[in-house]
């Protein structure tokens, strides 16, 4: 079954082979004089740095310690600093927090020593987002439905910039990006339309474009993904120590070390995440690993950016799309820390996009890789809005149960939103005699609704034959419904209800 999630064996070979096409240090820097300083590898022309009120971090290397440096923005001196020897990196480096800058640009950032001048040109200040996870986040724009139109239209978004790391693993934490598939680029068909699985991430681009249309400020998108990877590989040793029952050991922390740890100095606004397929055989561990990873990434990005990245930055994820082979329902539940909704006490300031109603059985990339990435991006944006408006009961989330009541053999489920009912199916209950729920079986049950479309009713007498109701669950299948035809949506917003499991 594991091979279902490793369709990129050629990528694995490329990573360790000499023919991996990636940029290495010194790709686009404008340098004059005898070079004795340079930027870290993920700084280049055309990049986006985080806008105010946060302060962007820039850093780089010097051939010697105690090198005096002057930093300018648009030829105005803003800071001075001195390089120092970093024992862990084993190199002389320099680091500065730029003054907070409002959204806009372009700007020129200059760093000068007595011997060298290096510059970043066409730099914008805006919001920086990291997009990470496995193959469904790696899934590139041209592979998605409407991808060619997205790529063609990208030329109209010069204030969106994109960057793609190479697919890398490491046994120890790296402090700089060793290799990039795509250095910072202005949005264009060429920047988005590389070979399949290379660049640029479809969801990342579509989400970023919608962000730009919503806020009209520059957007920087960093894609750091690796197909077929479990969450253990993206988790630091500290996370793994908090969840000692983890089952997958061969990739522990290797992608964290190579693809996330090097980015910690970057001041960012938020992260979106699409991963979980490779953990579906052991879903019970995910409910520990995922919240621990989110909290750990927040802490470490905050520390790495000298407290400039918020320690509670928004973190969005995609709940698993349909697939008929593994334990996806349990993994979807675990993605919410066994709550069924976000944000919650274990996943604060987290938003999600439900994707279980987007089956794509004829996808040429396998049905585990649905091409409906535009729908996912739309739902992620609405999820982000739900955080920005600071309430769980707003128009930007799908409906979720608020109360469960059993009375006279009838189960009433009251939802937090007006419902759009598209089918009476989708619910299951388990029945048993007293104290025998552990051995109960699941039975399908049809539903009805009240006049104001806020409650669902199910007759347990018909199904349980006088026995007690133990549990009720909704949409608890690998692929629970046809395309956009799950039983319950929110009225007006077309957002699907997430799956849930409730024990009475």
Tab-separated table of C-alpha atoms in Angstrom:
chain	number	residue	atom	x	y	z
A	1	UNK	CA	0.000	0.000	0.000
A	2	UNK	CA	2.889	2.363	0.661
A	3	UNK	CA	3.622	2.568	-3.054
A	4	UNK	CA	0.275	4.302	-3.499
A	5	UNK	CA	1.952	7.339	-1.952
A	6	UNK	CA	5.350	7.123	-3.620
A	7	UNK	CA	4.572	7.864	-7.282
A	8	UNK	CA	7.692	10.004	-7.444
A	9	UNK	CA	10.482	7.429	-7.346
A	10	UNK	CA	12.214	9.383	-10.076
A	11	UNK	CA	12.257	12.359	-7.730
A	12	UNK	CA	13.882	10.279	-5.011
A	13	UNK	CA	16.619	9.347	-7.436
A	14	UNK	CA	17.062	12.925	-8.548
A	15	UNK	CA	17.523	14.199	-5.024
A	16	UNK	CA	20.724	12.292	-4.511
A	17	UNK	CA	21.901	12.359	-8.113
A	18	UNK	CA	24.031	14.929	-9.903
A	19	UNK	CA	21.291	15.747	-12.386
A	20	UNK	CA	18.884	17.476	-10.001
A	21	UNK	CA	18.203	20.832	-11.637
A	22	UNK	CA	18.356	23.418	-8.898
A	23	UNK	CA	19.894	26.763	-8.183
A	24	UNK	CA	22.809	26.975	-5.791
A	25	UNK	CA	24.275	29.952	-3.905
A	26	UNK	CA	24.919	33.154	-5.801
A	27	UNK	CA	22.140	32.849	-8.397
A	28	UNK	CA	21.038	36.441	-8.918
A	29	UNK	CA	23.060	38.685	-6.619
A	30	UNK	CA	24.415	41.927	-7.974
A	31	UNK	CA	27.974	42.057	-6.614
A	32	UNK	CA	30.667	44.656	-7.078
A	33	UNK	CA	34.195	44.640	-5.711
A	34	UNK	CA	36.127	41.679	-4.359
A	35	UNK	CA	33.377	39.589	-2.804
A	36	UNK	CA	33.665	38.924	0.920
A	37	UNK	CA	29.951	38.890	1.791
A	38	UNK	CA	26.874	37.239	0.352
A	39	UNK	CA	23.230	36.662	1.202
A	40	UNK	CA	21.850	33.367	2.452
A	41	UNK	CA	20.684	31.268	-0.476
A	42	UNK	CA	16.951	31.984	-0.272
A	43	UNK	CA	17.403	35.734	-0.628
A	44	UNK	CA	17.361	36.921	-4.220
A	45	UNK	CA	16.041	39.580	-6.534
A	46	UNK	CA	12.240	39.695	-6.890
A	47	UNK	CA	11.537	38.372	-3.407
A	48	UNK	CA	8.858	39.457	-0.944
A	49	UNK	CA	9.789	40.365	2.624
A	50	UNK	CA	7.235	40.505	5.425
A	51	UNK	CA	5.553	43.892	5.812
A	52	UNK	CA	4.919	45.919	8.963
A	53	UNK	CA	4.145	45.749	11.794
A	54	UNK	CA	6.591	42.853	11.667
A	55	UNK	CA	10.234	43.386	10.769
A	56	UNK	CA	11.848	41.288	8.060
A	57	UNK	CA	15.075	39.425	8.771
A	58	UNK	CA	17.919	39.327	6.274
A	59	UNK	CA	21.141	37.485	6.830
A	60	UNK	CA	24.147	36.107	5.024
A	61	UNK	CA	27.795	35.143	5.174
A	62	UNK	CA	31.126	36.894	5.468
A	63	UNK	CA	34.565	35.505	4.748
A	64	UNK	CA	35.763	36.907	8.088
A	65	UNK	CA	34.302	37.711	11.472
A	66	UNK	CA	34.121	41.302	12.709
A	67	UNK	CA	33.396	42.640	9.231
A	68	UNK	CA	31.578	45.967	9.527
A	69	UNK	CA	28.472	46.196	7.348
A	70	UNK	CA	26.110	48.966	6.317
A	71	UNK	CA	22.552	48.147	5.245
A	72	UNK	CA	20.571	50.475	2.998
A	73	UNK	CA	17.048	50.495	1.644
A	74	UNK	CA	16.792	52.571	-1.518
A	75	UNK	CA	20.202	54.146	-0.798
A	76	UNK	CA	19.138	55.291	2.675
A	77	UNK	CA	21.221	53.863	5.507
A	78	UNK	CA	18.922	52.025	7.904
A	79	UNK	CA	21.259	49.829	9.956
A	80	UNK	CA	24.843	48.935	10.678
A	81	UNK	CA	26.060	45.595	11.980
A	82	UNK	CA	29.138	43.397	12.329
A	83	UNK	CA	29.610	39.808	11.227
A	84	UNK	CA	30.384	37.154	13.826
A	85	UNK	CA	31.397	33.507	13.912
A	86	UNK	CA	28.480	31.088	14.339
A	87	UNK	CA	29.830	27.856	15.843
A	88	UNK	CA	26.899	25.649	14.788
A	89	UNK	CA	26.897	26.853	11.190
A	90	UNK	CA	30.703	26.897	11.333
A	91	UNK	CA	30.877	30.131	9.367
A	92	UNK	CA	30.983	33.873	9.865
A	93	UNK	CA	27.515	35.325	9.389
A	94	UNK	CA	25.643	38.589	9.739
A	95	UNK	CA	21.975	39.093	10.625
A	96	UNK	CA	19.773	42.191	10.788
A	97	UNK	CA	16.158	43.073	11.476
A	98	UNK	CA	15.141	45.606	8.873
A	99	UNK	CA	12.932	48.498	9.938
A	100	UNK	CA	9.231	47.734	9.621
A	101	UNK	CA	8.087	48.636	6.120
A	102	UNK	CA	4.570	49.121	4.827
A	103	UNK	CA	3.345	46.945	1.984
A	104	UNK	CA	4.671	48.032	-1.381
A	105	UNK	CA	7.779	48.474	-3.468
A	106	UNK	CA	9.833	47.842	-5.458
A	107	UNK	CA	12.834	48.465	-3.237
A	108	UNK	CA	16.579	47.916	-3.464
A	109	UNK	CA	18.286	46.470	-0.396
A	110	UNK	CA	22.039	46.994	-0.270
A	111	UNK	CA	24.617	45.495	2.079
A	112	UNK	CA	28.108	47.003	1.991
A	113	UNK	CA	31.435	46.130	3.540
A	114	UNK	CA	34.741	47.874	2.931
A	115	UNK	CA	35.387	45.415	0.083
A	116	UNK	CA	31.998	44.379	-1.290
A	117	UNK	CA	28.553	45.594	-2.187
A	118	UNK	CA	25.665	43.166	-2.663
A	119	UNK	CA	22.113	44.053	-3.577
A	120	UNK	CA	18.633	42.651	-3.769
A	121	UNK	CA	16.573	44.472	-6.401
A	122	UNK	CA	12.862	44.551	-7.198
A	123	UNK	CA	12.040	43.599	-3.596
A	124	UNK	CA	8.481	44.004	-2.320
A	125	UNK	CA	7.143	44.113	1.222
A	126	UNK	CA	3.911	42.211	1.788
A	127	UNK	CA	2.696	38.988	3.402
A	128	UNK	CA	4.842	35.861	3.183
A	129	UNK	CA	3.207	32.427	3.307
A	130	UNK	CA	4.843	29.000	3.374
A	131	UNK	CA	3.029	26.118	1.659
A	132	UNK	CA	4.141	22.676	2.813
A	133	UNK	CA	3.173	19.017	2.932
A	134	UNK	CA	3.235	16.048	0.602
A	135	UNK	CA	2.133	15.369	-2.968
A	136	UNK	CA	-1.225	17.156	-3.002
A	137	UNK	CA	0.541	20.375	-2.045
A	138	UNK	CA	3.415	19.568	-4.413
A	139	UNK	CA	0.826	19.019	-7.205
A	140	UNK	CA	1.675	21.732	-9.716
A	141	UNK	CA	-0.513	24.359	-11.341
A	142	UNK	CA	-0.543	22.883	-14.838
A	143	UNK	CA	-1.759	19.539	-13.446
A	144	UNK	CA	-4.890	21.070	-11.902
A	145	UNK	CA	-8.229	21.761	-13.508
A	146	UNK	CA	-8.058	25.234	-15.099
A	147	UNK	CA	-4.313	25.222	-14.508
A	148	UNK	CA	-3.420	26.484	-17.967
A	149	UNK	CA	-5.701	29.499	-17.524
A	150	UNK	CA	-4.217	30.136	-14.086
A	151	UNK	CA	-0.731	30.092	-15.582
A	152	UNK	CA	-1.687	32.379	-18.463
A	153	UNK	CA	-3.427	34.806	-16.129
A	154	UNK	CA	-0.489	34.967	-13.730
A	155	UNK	CA	1.121	37.663	-15.866
A	156	UNK	CA	-1.470	40.063	-14.419
A	157	UNK	CA	-0.158	39.516	-10.874
A	158	UNK	CA	3.363	40.996	-10.786
A	159	UNK	CA	2.987	41.662	-7.066
A	160	UNK	CA	2.881	37.927	-6.339
A	161	UNK	CA	6.293	36.264	-6.113
A	162	UNK	CA	7.041	32.533	-5.861
A	163	UNK	CA	9.908	30.391	-4.554
A	164	UNK	CA	10.254	26.582	-4.570
A	165	UNK	CA	12.720	24.575	-2.520
A	166	UNK	CA	14.170	21.363	-3.899
A	167	UNK	CA	13.095	18.009	-2.442
A	168	UNK	CA	15.682	17.318	0.227
A	169	UNK	CA	16.294	15.269	3.355
A	170	UNK	CA	18.954	15.659	6.036
A	171	UNK	CA	20.002	13.819	9.176
A	172	UNK	CA	20.782	17.041	11.039
A	173	UNK	CA	19.180	20.513	10.942
A	174	UNK	CA	20.351	22.687	8.064
A	175	UNK	CA	20.654	26.444	8.537
A	176	UNK	CA	20.380	27.502	4.904
A	177	UNK	CA	18.443	26.173	1.924
A	178	UNK	CA	20.888	23.896	0.148
A	179	UNK	CA	19.031	23.846	-3.135
A	180	UNK	CA	16.076	25.600	-4.793
A	181	UNK	CA	14.134	24.365	-7.782
A	182	UNK	CA	12.969	27.922	-8.386
A	183	UNK	CA	14.535	31.067	-6.988
A	184	UNK	CA	12.264	34.011	-6.236
A	185	UNK	CA	10.355	34.817	-9.429
A	186	UNK	CA	7.719	37.312	-10.475
A	187	UNK	CA	4.470	35.495	-11.209
A	188	UNK	CA	4.385	34.487	-14.863
A	189	UNK	CA	3.473	31.466	-16.997
A	190	UNK	CA	7.126	30.419	-16.908
A	191	UNK	CA	7.270	30.668	-13.122
A	192	UNK	CA	4.157	28.523	-12.684
A	193	UNK	CA	4.280	26.055	-15.557
A	194	UNK	CA	7.281	23.795	-15.011
A	195	UNK	CA	7.160	20.016	-15.428
A	196	UNK	CA	4.670	18.016	-13.383
A	197	UNK	CA	5.563	17.796	-9.688
A	198	UNK	CA	8.301	20.451	-10.015
A	199	UNK	CA	6.868	23.991	-9.735
A	200	UNK	CA	4.764	25.813	-8.910
A	201	UNK	CA	2.336	24.325	-6.327
A	202	UNK	CA	-1.258	24.685	-7.574
A	203	UNK	CA	-2.874	25.174	-4.177
A	204	UNK	CA	-0.143	27.553	-3.066
A	205	UNK	CA	-0.550	29.704	-6.176
A	206	UNK	CA	-4.353	29.660	-6.178
A	207	UNK	CA	-4.464	30.489	-2.480
A	208	UNK	CA	-1.929	33.281	-2.913
A	209	UNK	CA	-3.770	34.771	-5.864
A	210	UNK	CA	-6.970	34.891	-3.844
A	211	UNK	CA	-5.103	36.479	-0.949
A	212	UNK	CA	-3.857	39.173	-3.280
A	213	UNK	CA	-7.328	39.815	-4.676
A	214	UNK	CA	-8.668	40.046	-1.124
A	215	UNK	CA	-6.053	42.447	0.279
A	216	UNK	CA	-4.280	43.982	-2.744
A	217	UNK	CA	-0.853	43.819	-1.141
A	218	UNK	CA	2.232	41.923	-2.348
A	219	UNK	CA	2.202	38.207	-1.584
A	220	UNK	CA	5.283	36.003	-1.273
A	221	UNK	CA	4.733	32.249	-1.640
A	222	UNK	CA	7.326	29.694	-0.529
A	223	UNK	CA	6.601	26.119	-1.618
A	224	UNK	CA	8.448	23.526	0.472
A	225	UNK	CA	6.915	20.125	-0.276
A	226	UNK	CA	7.889	16.492	-0.774
A	227	UNK	CA	5.519	13.853	-2.146
A	228	UNK	CA	4.904	10.623	-0.275
A	229	UNK	CA	6.172	11.882	3.080
A	230	UNK	CA	4.741	11.224	6.569
A	231	UNK	CA	4.308	13.894	9.218
A	232	UNK	CA	7.153	12.379	11.244
A	233	UNK	CA	9.567	13.590	8.576
A	234	UNK	CA	8.299	17.165	8.955
A	235	UNK	CA	8.439	17.121	12.752
A	236	UNK	CA	11.354	18.157	14.931
A	237	UNK	CA	12.786	15.721	17.486
A	238	UNK	CA	10.985	17.713	20.194
A	239	UNK	CA	7.634	16.931	18.558
A	240	UNK	CA	8.453	13.253	18.177
A	241	UNK	CA	9.418	13.065	21.842
A	242	UNK	CA	5.967	14.374	22.767
A	243	UNK	CA	4.321	11.605	20.735
A	244	UNK	CA	6.434	8.529	21.535
A	245	UNK	CA	4.026	6.034	19.980
A	246	UNK	CA	4.789	7.184	16.455
A	247	UNK	CA	4.945	4.256	14.023
A	248	UNK	CA	6.943	5.618	11.079
A	249	UNK	CA	10.621	5.907	11.870
A	250	UNK	CA	12.618	5.849	8.649
A	251	UNK	CA	12.068	9.540	7.856
A	252	UNK	CA	12.053	11.038	11.352
A	253	UNK	CA	12.762	14.801	11.155
A	254	UNK	CA	14.579	14.488	7.812
A	255	UNK	CA	12.371	16.967	5.912
A	256	UNK	CA	12.119	19.246	8.916
A	257	UNK	CA	15.911	19.336	8.961
A	258	UNK	CA	16.355	20.076	5.253
A	259	UNK	CA	13.242	21.967	4.148
A	260	UNK	CA	11.732	23.818	7.145
A	261	UNK	CA	14.538	24.434	9.626
A	262	UNK	CA	16.514	26.521	7.062
A	263	UNK	CA	13.527	28.873	6.722
A	264	UNK	CA	13.126	29.663	10.420
A	265	UNK	CA	14.906	33.028	10.144
A	266	UNK	CA	12.319	34.156	7.594
A	267	UNK	CA	9.631	36.441	8.986
A	268	UNK	CA	6.318	35.020	7.749
A	269	UNK	CA	2.611	35.733	8.041
A	270	UNK	CA	1.311	32.155	7.964
A	271	UNK	CA	1.477	28.574	6.684
A	272	UNK	CA	-0.863	26.279	4.768
A	273	UNK	CA	-0.412	22.504	4.920
A	274	UNK	CA	-1.720	19.526	2.917
A	275	UNK	CA	-0.482	16.211	4.247
A	276	UNK	CA	-1.752	13.062	5.918
A	277	UNK	CA	-2.172	10.439	3.206
A	278	UNK	CA	1.099	8.770	4.206
A	279	UNK	CA	-0.070	8.543	7.828
A	280	UNK	CA	-3.485	7.067	7.150
A	281	UNK	CA	-2.462	3.555	8.203
A	282	UNK	CA	-1.757	4.860	11.730
A	283	UNK	CA	-4.299	7.660	12.234
A	284	UNK	CA	-4.322	7.479	16.026
A	285	UNK	CA	-0.807	8.950	16.240
A	286	UNK	CA	-1.704	11.897	13.996
A	287	UNK	CA	-3.989	13.443	16.604
A	288	UNK	CA	-0.906	13.892	18.783
A	289	UNK	CA	1.671	14.671	16.100
A	290	UNK	CA	-0.229	17.327	14.157
A	291	UNK	CA	-1.110	19.692	17.047
A	292	UNK	CA	2.382	19.225	18.458
A	293	UNK	CA	3.942	20.042	15.082
A	294	UNK	CA	1.820	23.173	14.622
A	295	UNK	CA	2.763	24.455	18.085
A	296	UNK	CA	6.426	23.608	17.518
A	297	UNK	CA	6.616	25.323	14.127
A	298	UNK	CA	5.034	28.439	15.606
A	299	UNK	CA	7.484	28.539	18.475
A	300	UNK	CA	10.525	27.929	16.305
A	301	UNK	CA	9.554	30.415	13.565
A	302	UNK	CA	9.000	32.991	16.295
A	303	UNK	CA	12.396	32.301	17.852
A	304	UNK	CA	14.216	32.078	14.524
A	305	UNK	CA	12.891	35.465	13.425
A	306	UNK	CA	13.812	37.152	16.709
A	307	UNK	CA	10.129	37.286	17.741
A	308	UNK	CA	9.010	38.896	14.470
A	309	UNK	CA	6.920	35.961	13.227
A	310	UNK	CA	3.887	35.709	15.482
A	311	UNK	CA	3.925	32.767	17.890
A	312	UNK	CA	0.254	32.259	17.008
A	313	UNK	CA	0.448	32.813	13.246
A	314	UNK	CA	-2.486	31.462	11.192
A	315	UNK	CA	-2.027	27.840	10.160
A	316	UNK	CA	-4.366	26.331	7.567
A	317	UNK	CA	-4.667	22.743	6.417
A	318	UNK	CA	-6.622	20.637	3.957
A	319	UNK	CA	-8.657	17.776	5.358
A	320	UNK	CA	-8.015	14.683	3.263
A	321	UNK	CA	-9.815	14.352	-0.065
A	322	UNK	CA	-11.556	11.091	-1.095
A	323	UNK	CA	-9.673	7.853	-1.609
A	324	UNK	CA	-10.929	4.288	-1.379
A	325	UNK	CA	-8.002	2.341	-0.023
A	326	UNK	CA	-7.044	3.401	3.513
A	327	UNK	CA	-8.287	4.730	6.858
A	328	UNK	CA	-9.029	8.229	5.633
A	329	UNK	CA	-12.090	8.856	7.882
A	330	UNK	CA	-10.069	8.285	11.055
A	331	UNK	CA	-7.213	10.405	9.700
A	332	UNK	CA	-9.602	13.266	8.858
A	333	UNK	CA	-10.818	13.139	12.439
A	334	UNK	CA	-7.248	13.094	13.753
A	335	UNK	CA	-6.410	16.143	11.624
A	336	UNK	CA	-8.765	18.119	13.875
A	337	UNK	CA	-7.242	16.645	17.075
A	338	UNK	CA	-10.338	14.431	17.379
A	339	UNK	CA	-12.668	17.423	17.626
A	340	UNK	CA	-14.135	17.582	14.125
A	341	UNK	CA	-13.706	21.344	13.863
A	342	UNK	CA	-11.035	24.013	14.104
A	343	UNK	CA	-9.979	26.205	15.751
A	344	UNK	CA	-10.123	24.336	19.052
A	345	UNK	CA	-8.129	24.227	22.286
A	346	UNK	CA	-5.517	21.889	20.800
A	347	UNK	CA	-5.345	23.706	17.463
A	348	UNK	CA	-5.846	27.423	18.205
A	349	UNK	CA	-5.839	29.926	15.351
A	350	UNK	CA	-6.025	27.056	12.853
A	351	UNK	CA	-8.339	26.890	9.829
A	352	UNK	CA	-9.131	24.123	7.366
A	353	UNK	CA	-10.619	23.300	3.996
A	354	UNK	CA	-12.874	20.239	3.833
A	355	UNK	CA	-12.148	18.266	0.645
A	356	UNK	CA	-13.962	14.943	1.091
A	357	UNK	CA	-16.588	15.935	-1.513
A	358	UNK	CA	-14.048	16.403	-4.320
A	359	UNK	CA	-13.502	12.905	-5.761
A	360	UNK	CA	-11.573	12.637	-9.016
A	361	UNK	CA	-11.553	8.923	-9.904
A	362	UNK	CA	-10.205	9.560	-13.413
A	363	UNK	CA	-7.294	11.759	-12.342
A	364	UNK	CA	-4.288	10.787	-14.487
A	365	UNK	CA	-2.179	11.266	-11.355
A	366	UNK	CA	-4.171	8.732	-9.339
A	367	UNK	CA	-7.467	9.303	-7.562
A	368	UNK	CA	-5.577	10.244	-4.388
A	369	UNK	CA	-4.569	13.400	-6.291
A	370	UNK	CA	-7.826	15.175	-7.230
A	371	UNK	CA	-7.447	18.059	-9.647
A	372	UNK	CA	-10.002	20.309	-7.913
A	373	UNK	CA	-7.389	22.580	-6.386
A	374	UNK	CA	-9.358	25.782	-7.058
A	375	UNK	CA	-12.138	24.605	-4.746
A	376	UNK	CA	-9.597	23.844	-2.043
A	377	UNK	CA	-7.998	27.279	-2.393
A	378	UNK	CA	-11.434	28.933	-2.164
A	379	UNK	CA	-12.214	27.012	1.011
A	380	UNK	CA	-8.851	27.818	2.562
A	381	UNK	CA	-9.436	31.515	1.965
A	382	UNK	CA	-12.847	31.267	3.619
A	383	UNK	CA	-11.261	29.417	6.519
A	384	UNK	CA	-8.724	32.209	6.924
A	385	UNK	CA	-11.565	34.723	6.940
A	386	UNK	CA	-13.181	32.798	9.780
A	387	UNK	CA	-10.058	33.471	11.845
A	388	UNK	CA	-9.813	37.109	10.807
A	389	UNK	CA	-13.389	37.710	11.951
A	390	UNK	CA	-12.593	35.863	15.198
A	391	UNK	CA	-15.722	33.758	15.499
A	392	UNK	CA	-16.520	30.139	14.757
A	393	UNK	CA	-20.159	30.938	13.911
A	394	UNK	CA	-19.630	33.101	10.851
A	395	UNK	CA	-20.398	32.704	7.179
A	396	UNK	CA	-16.952	31.403	6.279
A	397	UNK	CA	-17.206	27.917	7.775
A	398	UNK	CA	-19.249	24.854	6.988
A	399	UNK	CA	-21.909	23.755	9.496
A	400	UNK	CA	-20.969	21.769	12.577
A	401	UNK	CA	-23.147	20.196	15.312
A	402	UNK	CA	-23.635	22.218	18.475
A	403	UNK	CA	-25.858	19.879	20.488
A	404	UNK	CA	-27.032	16.267	20.428
A	405	UNK	CA	-30.297	15.203	22.072
A	406	UNK	CA	-32.099	11.856	22.297
A	407	UNK	CA	-35.792	12.086	23.160
A	408	UNK	CA	-38.564	9.542	22.639
A	409	UNK	CA	-36.441	7.445	20.319
A	410	UNK	CA	-35.466	10.391	18.129
A	411	UNK	CA	-32.001	11.908	17.803
A	412	UNK	CA	-31.849	15.657	17.227
A	413	UNK	CA	-28.592	17.218	16.020
A	414	UNK	CA	-28.644	20.999	16.155
A	415	UNK	CA	-26.164	22.758	13.860
A	416	UNK	CA	-24.589	26.193	14.139
A	417	UNK	CA	-25.712	27.273	10.679
A	418	UNK	CA	-28.687	27.021	8.349
A	419	UNK	CA	-28.287	23.823	6.351
A	420	UNK	CA	-28.461	22.989	2.682
A	421	UNK	CA	-29.588	19.343	2.704
A	422	UNK	CA	-28.645	17.454	-0.463
A	423	UNK	CA	-29.260	13.905	0.722
A	424	UNK	CA	-30.886	12.098	3.651
A	425	UNK	CA	-28.002	9.662	3.786
A	426	UNK	CA	-24.550	9.935	5.325
A	427	UNK	CA	-25.304	9.175	8.985
A	428	UNK	CA	-24.550	5.999	10.913
A	429	UNK	CA	-25.411	5.044	14.479
A	430	UNK	CA	-24.223	2.219	16.677
A	431	UNK	CA	-26.669	0.457	18.971
A	432	UNK	CA	-26.195	-1.923	21.883
A	433	UNK	CA	-27.638	-3.091	25.149
A	434	UNK	CA	-26.475	-1.267	28.243
A	435	UNK	CA	-22.686	-1.325	28.806
A	436	UNK	CA	-22.027	-3.190	25.561
A	437	UNK	CA	-21.136	-0.291	23.262
A	438	UNK	CA	-17.622	-1.571	22.687
A	439	UNK	CA	-19.022	-4.456	20.655
A	440	UNK	CA	-21.707	-2.506	18.800
A	441	UNK	CA	-22.016	-2.378	15.007
A	442	UNK	CA	-22.548	0.620	12.760
A	443	UNK	CA	-25.877	0.936	10.959
A	444	UNK	CA	-26.887	3.458	8.313
A	445	UNK	CA	-29.798	5.750	9.124
A	446	UNK	CA	-31.645	8.335	7.045
A	447	UNK	CA	-32.273	11.851	8.290
A	448	UNK	CA	-34.886	14.588	8.094
A	449	UNK	CA	-34.727	18.266	9.007
A	450	UNK	CA	-36.831	20.916	10.736
A	451	UNK	CA	-38.533	23.866	9.086
A	452	UNK	CA	-35.764	26.359	9.731
A	453	UNK	CA	-33.137	23.944	8.398
A	454	UNK	CA	-30.882	24.090	11.456
A	455	UNK	CA	-31.452	20.617	12.922
A	456	UNK	CA	-31.214	17.048	11.698
A	457	UNK	CA	-33.541	14.339	13.042
A	458	UNK	CA	-32.923	10.596	13.001
A	459	UNK	CA	-35.240	7.907	14.350
A	460	UNK	CA	-33.230	5.508	16.494
A	461	UNK	CA	-36.332	3.373	17.140
A	462	UNK	CA	-36.359	2.287	13.512
A	463	UNK	CA	-32.699	1.288	13.490
A	464	UNK	CA	-31.843	0.233	17.048
A	465	UNK	CA	-35.003	-1.774	17.769
A	466	UNK	CA	-35.192	-0.633	21.369
A	467	UNK	CA	-31.494	-0.859	22.138
A	468	UNK	CA	-29.450	2.115	23.343
A	469	UNK	CA	-27.723	4.458	20.934
A	470	UNK	CA	-23.981	4.419	21.614
A	471	UNK	CA	-22.509	6.664	18.907
A	472	UNK	CA	-23.412	8.655	15.854
A	473	UNK	CA	-21.107	9.643	13.025
A	474	UNK	CA	-21.376	11.497	9.738
A	475	UNK	CA	-19.572	11.040	6.397
A	476	UNK	CA	-17.375	8.338	7.900
A	477	UNK	CA	-16.237	6.818	4.620
A	478	UNK	CA	-13.079	7.032	2.539
A	479	UNK	CA	-15.057	8.578	-0.310
A	480	UNK	CA	-18.394	9.575	1.212
A	481	UNK	CA	-20.196	11.242	-1.686
A	482	UNK	CA	-20.204	12.210	-5.377
A	483	UNK	CA	-18.664	15.481	-6.481
A	484	UNK	CA	-20.047	18.334	-4.338
A	485	UNK	CA	-23.024	16.193	-3.339
A	486	UNK	CA	-22.357	15.297	0.261
A	487	UNK	CA	-25.526	15.326	2.376
A	488	UNK	CA	-24.974	18.580	4.287
A	489	UNK	CA	-23.641	22.004	3.263
A	490	UNK	CA	-24.072	25.473	4.692
A	491	UNK	CA	-26.774	27.481	3.004
A	492	UNK	CA	-25.462	30.302	0.853
A	493	UNK	CA	-21.737	29.569	1.143
A	494	UNK	CA	-21.698	26.079	-0.382
A	495	UNK	CA	-19.272	24.825	2.273
A	496	UNK	CA	-19.550	21.137	3.208
A	497	UNK	CA	-20.086	19.953	6.746
A	498	UNK	CA	-17.011	18.198	8.085
A	499	UNK	CA	-17.210	14.574	9.236
A	500	UNK	CA	-17.811	13.976	12.941
A	501	UNK	CA	-18.112	11.211	15.532
A	502	UNK	CA	-20.111	11.714	18.729
A	503	UNK	CA	-20.451	9.295	21.636
A	504	UNK	CA	-23.543	9.651	23.820
